[in-house]
Coordinates of C-alpha atoms in Angstrom, one line a residue:
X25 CA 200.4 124.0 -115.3
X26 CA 198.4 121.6 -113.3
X27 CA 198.6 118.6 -116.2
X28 CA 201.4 117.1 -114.4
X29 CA 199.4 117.2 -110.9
X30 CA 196.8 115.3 -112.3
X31 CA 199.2 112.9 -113.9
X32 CA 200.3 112.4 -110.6
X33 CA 197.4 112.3 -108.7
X34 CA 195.9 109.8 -110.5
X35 CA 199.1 107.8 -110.8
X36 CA 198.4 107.7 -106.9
X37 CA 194.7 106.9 -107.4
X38 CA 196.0 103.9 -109.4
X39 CA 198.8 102.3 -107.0
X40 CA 195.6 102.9 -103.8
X41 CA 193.2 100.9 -106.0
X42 CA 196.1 98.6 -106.1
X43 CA 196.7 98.4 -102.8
X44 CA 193.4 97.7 -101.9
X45 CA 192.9 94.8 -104.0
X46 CA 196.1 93.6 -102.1
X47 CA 194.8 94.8 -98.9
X48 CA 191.7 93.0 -99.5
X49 CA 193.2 89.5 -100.7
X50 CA 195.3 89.5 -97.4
X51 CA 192.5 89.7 -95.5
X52 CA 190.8 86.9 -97.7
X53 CA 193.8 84.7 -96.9
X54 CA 193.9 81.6 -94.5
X55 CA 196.3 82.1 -91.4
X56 CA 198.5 78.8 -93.0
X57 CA 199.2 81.2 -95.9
X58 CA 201.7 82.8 -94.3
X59 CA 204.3 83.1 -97.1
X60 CA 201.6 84.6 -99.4
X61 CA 200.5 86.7 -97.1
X62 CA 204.4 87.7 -96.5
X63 CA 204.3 88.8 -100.4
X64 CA 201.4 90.6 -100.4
X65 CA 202.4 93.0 -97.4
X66 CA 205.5 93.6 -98.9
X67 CA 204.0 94.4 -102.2
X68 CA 201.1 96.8 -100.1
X69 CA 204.2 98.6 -98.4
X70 CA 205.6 99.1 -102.2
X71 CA 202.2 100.1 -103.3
X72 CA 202.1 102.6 -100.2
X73 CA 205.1 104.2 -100.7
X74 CA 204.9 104.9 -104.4
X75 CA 201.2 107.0 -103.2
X76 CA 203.2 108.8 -101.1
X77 CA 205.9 109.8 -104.1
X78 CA 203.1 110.5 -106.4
X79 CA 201.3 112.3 -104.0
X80 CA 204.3 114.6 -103.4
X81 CA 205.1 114.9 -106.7
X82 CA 201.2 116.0 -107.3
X83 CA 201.8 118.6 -104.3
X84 CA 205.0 120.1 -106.0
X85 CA 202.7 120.7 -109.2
X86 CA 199.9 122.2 -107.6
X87 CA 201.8 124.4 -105.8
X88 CA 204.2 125.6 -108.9
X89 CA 201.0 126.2 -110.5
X90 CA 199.6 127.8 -107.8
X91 CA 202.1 130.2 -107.0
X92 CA 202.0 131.0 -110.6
X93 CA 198.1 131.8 -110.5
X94 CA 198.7 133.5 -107.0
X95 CA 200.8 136.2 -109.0
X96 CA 197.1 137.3 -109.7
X97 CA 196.9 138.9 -105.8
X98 CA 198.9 141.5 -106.1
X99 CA 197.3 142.3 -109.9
X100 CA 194.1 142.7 -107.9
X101 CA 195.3 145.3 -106.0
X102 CA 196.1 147.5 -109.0
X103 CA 192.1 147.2 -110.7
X104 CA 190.4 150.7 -110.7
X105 CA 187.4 149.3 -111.5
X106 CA 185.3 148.0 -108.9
X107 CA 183.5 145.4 -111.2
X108 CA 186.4 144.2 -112.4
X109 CA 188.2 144.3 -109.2
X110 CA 185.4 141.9 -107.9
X111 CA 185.5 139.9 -110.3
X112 CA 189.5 139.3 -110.0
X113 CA 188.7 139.3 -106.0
X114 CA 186.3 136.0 -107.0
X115 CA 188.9 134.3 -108.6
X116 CA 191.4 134.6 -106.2
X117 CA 189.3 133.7 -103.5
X118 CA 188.5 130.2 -104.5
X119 CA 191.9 129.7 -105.7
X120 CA 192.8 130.1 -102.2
X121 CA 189.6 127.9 -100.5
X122 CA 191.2 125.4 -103.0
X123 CA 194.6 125.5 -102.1
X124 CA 193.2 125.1 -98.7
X125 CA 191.3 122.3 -99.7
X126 CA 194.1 120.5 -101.1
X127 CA 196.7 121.2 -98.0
X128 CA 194.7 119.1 -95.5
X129 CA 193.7 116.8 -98.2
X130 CA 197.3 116.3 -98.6
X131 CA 197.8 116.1 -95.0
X132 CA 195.2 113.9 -94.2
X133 CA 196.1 111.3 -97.4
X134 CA 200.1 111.3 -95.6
X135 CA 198.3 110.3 -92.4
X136 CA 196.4 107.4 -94.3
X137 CA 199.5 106.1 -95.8
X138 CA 200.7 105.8 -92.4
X139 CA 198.2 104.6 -91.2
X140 CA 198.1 101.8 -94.1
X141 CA 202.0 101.0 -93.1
X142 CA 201.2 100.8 -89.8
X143 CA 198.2 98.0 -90.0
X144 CA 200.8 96.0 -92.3
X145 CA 203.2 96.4 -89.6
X146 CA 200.4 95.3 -87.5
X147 CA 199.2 92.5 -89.8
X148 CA 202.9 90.7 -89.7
X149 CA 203.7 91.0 -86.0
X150 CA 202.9 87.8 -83.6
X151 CA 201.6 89.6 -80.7
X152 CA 198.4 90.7 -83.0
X153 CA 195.6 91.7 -81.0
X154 CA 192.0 92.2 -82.6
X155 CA 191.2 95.3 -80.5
X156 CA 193.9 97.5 -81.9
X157 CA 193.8 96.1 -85.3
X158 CA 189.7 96.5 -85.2
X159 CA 190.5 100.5 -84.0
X160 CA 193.5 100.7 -86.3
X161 CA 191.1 99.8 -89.6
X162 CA 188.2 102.1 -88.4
X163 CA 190.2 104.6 -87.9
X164 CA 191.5 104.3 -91.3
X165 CA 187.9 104.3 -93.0
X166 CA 187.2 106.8 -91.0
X167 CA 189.9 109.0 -92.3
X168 CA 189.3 107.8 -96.0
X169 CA 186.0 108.6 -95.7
X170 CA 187.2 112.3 -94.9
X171 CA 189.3 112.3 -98.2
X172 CA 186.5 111.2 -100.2
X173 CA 184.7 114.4 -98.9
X174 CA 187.8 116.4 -99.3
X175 CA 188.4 115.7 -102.8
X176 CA 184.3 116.0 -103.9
X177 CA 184.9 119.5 -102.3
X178 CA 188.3 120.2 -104.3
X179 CA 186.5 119.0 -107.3
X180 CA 183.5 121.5 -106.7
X181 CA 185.9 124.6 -105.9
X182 CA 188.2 123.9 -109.2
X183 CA 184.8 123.8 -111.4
X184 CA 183.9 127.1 -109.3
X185 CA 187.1 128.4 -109.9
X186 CA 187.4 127.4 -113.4
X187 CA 184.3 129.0 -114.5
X188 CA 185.0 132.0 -113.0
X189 CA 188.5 132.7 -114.0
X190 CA 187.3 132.1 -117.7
X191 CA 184.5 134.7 -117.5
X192 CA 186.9 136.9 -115.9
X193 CA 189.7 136.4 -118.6
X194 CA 187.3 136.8 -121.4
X195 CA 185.6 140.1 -119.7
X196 CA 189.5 140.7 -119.7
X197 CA 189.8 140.4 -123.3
X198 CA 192.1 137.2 -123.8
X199 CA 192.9 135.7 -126.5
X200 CA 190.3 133.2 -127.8
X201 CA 192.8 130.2 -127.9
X202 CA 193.7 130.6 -124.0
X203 CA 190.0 131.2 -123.1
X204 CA 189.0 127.5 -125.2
X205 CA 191.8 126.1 -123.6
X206 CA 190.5 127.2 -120.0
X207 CA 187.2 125.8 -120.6
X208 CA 188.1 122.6 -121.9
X209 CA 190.2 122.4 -118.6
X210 CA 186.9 123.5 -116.1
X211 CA 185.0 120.4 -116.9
X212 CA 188.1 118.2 -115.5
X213 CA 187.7 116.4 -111.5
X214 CA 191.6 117.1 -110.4
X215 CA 191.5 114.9 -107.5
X216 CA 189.9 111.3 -107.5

């Protein structure tokens, strides 16, 4: 169930690296450039909107898929044995630490894209001070800087989580083709 949020997080992985190569060739360009610099802020604007389409699209997933794995919850509740009942209590444990994970990642990625408009917004307007657009760019390092650790610590949950939902389903007795299938998918970063 989560293919398709991968899809579309790396869809918006793509159209940021994009970005920045536009981001950094404005920067790169003379102030008489005006008219290129024009098309390039437009075209970072597009690029910033599309991450903020993909990266709803990429929430949607997650959370269909989520709410179908949270089914697990009440399932829990039902285990008579206390092994077992651990073991399920494991899994849904880091699925929620990763749906917690991913909710201010999310949060914090809309508030870059903003950020991102804003500095273009910034970039084109004639009373351009280099104070605010200094503060505007740290603070926008700043907060990717905060994603990056985000989505290393997303990545590190879903192996955790991975792994131990597979155990758990083959202590459960799955079938072998699900189980292959689960572990091929453990190995896979989600967010990049």
């Amino acid at each position: 169930m989560e293919k398709n949020f991968a899809e579309k997080q790396q869809a918006s992985t793509k159209a940021a690296q994009n970005e920045k190569a536009l981001y950094n060739e404005i920067i790169s360009l003379e102030i008489d450039q005006k008219q290129q610099i024009k098309e390039d802020m437009k075209d970072a604007q597009q690029l910033n909107e599309k991450q903020k389409h993909y990266l709803q699209e990429a929430k949607d997933s997650f959370n269909k898929a989520n709410k179908v794995s949270s089914q697990i919850k009440t399932a829990v509740q039902d285990i008579d044995d206390t092994k077992e009942k651990k073991k399920a209590t494991a899994v849904v444990q880091l699925m929620e630490k990763r749906q917690n994970v991913f909710e201010s990642y999310y949060h914090q990625y809309l508030d870059v894209l903003k950020l991102n408009n804003h500095l273009y917004e910034q970039l084109q307007s004639k009373a351009l001070k280099a104070s605010n657009l200094d503060k505007q760019i740290k603070k926008i390092n700043q907060n990717y800087k905060t994603m990056k650790e985000q989505e290393q610590e997303f990545n590190h949950i879903t192996k955790q989580y991975n792994q131990v939902k597979s155990q758990y389903y083959n202590k459960s007795s799955l079938t072998q083709k699900r189980i292959n299938q689960m572990e091929e998918d453990r190995d896979k970063d989600v967010l990049a």
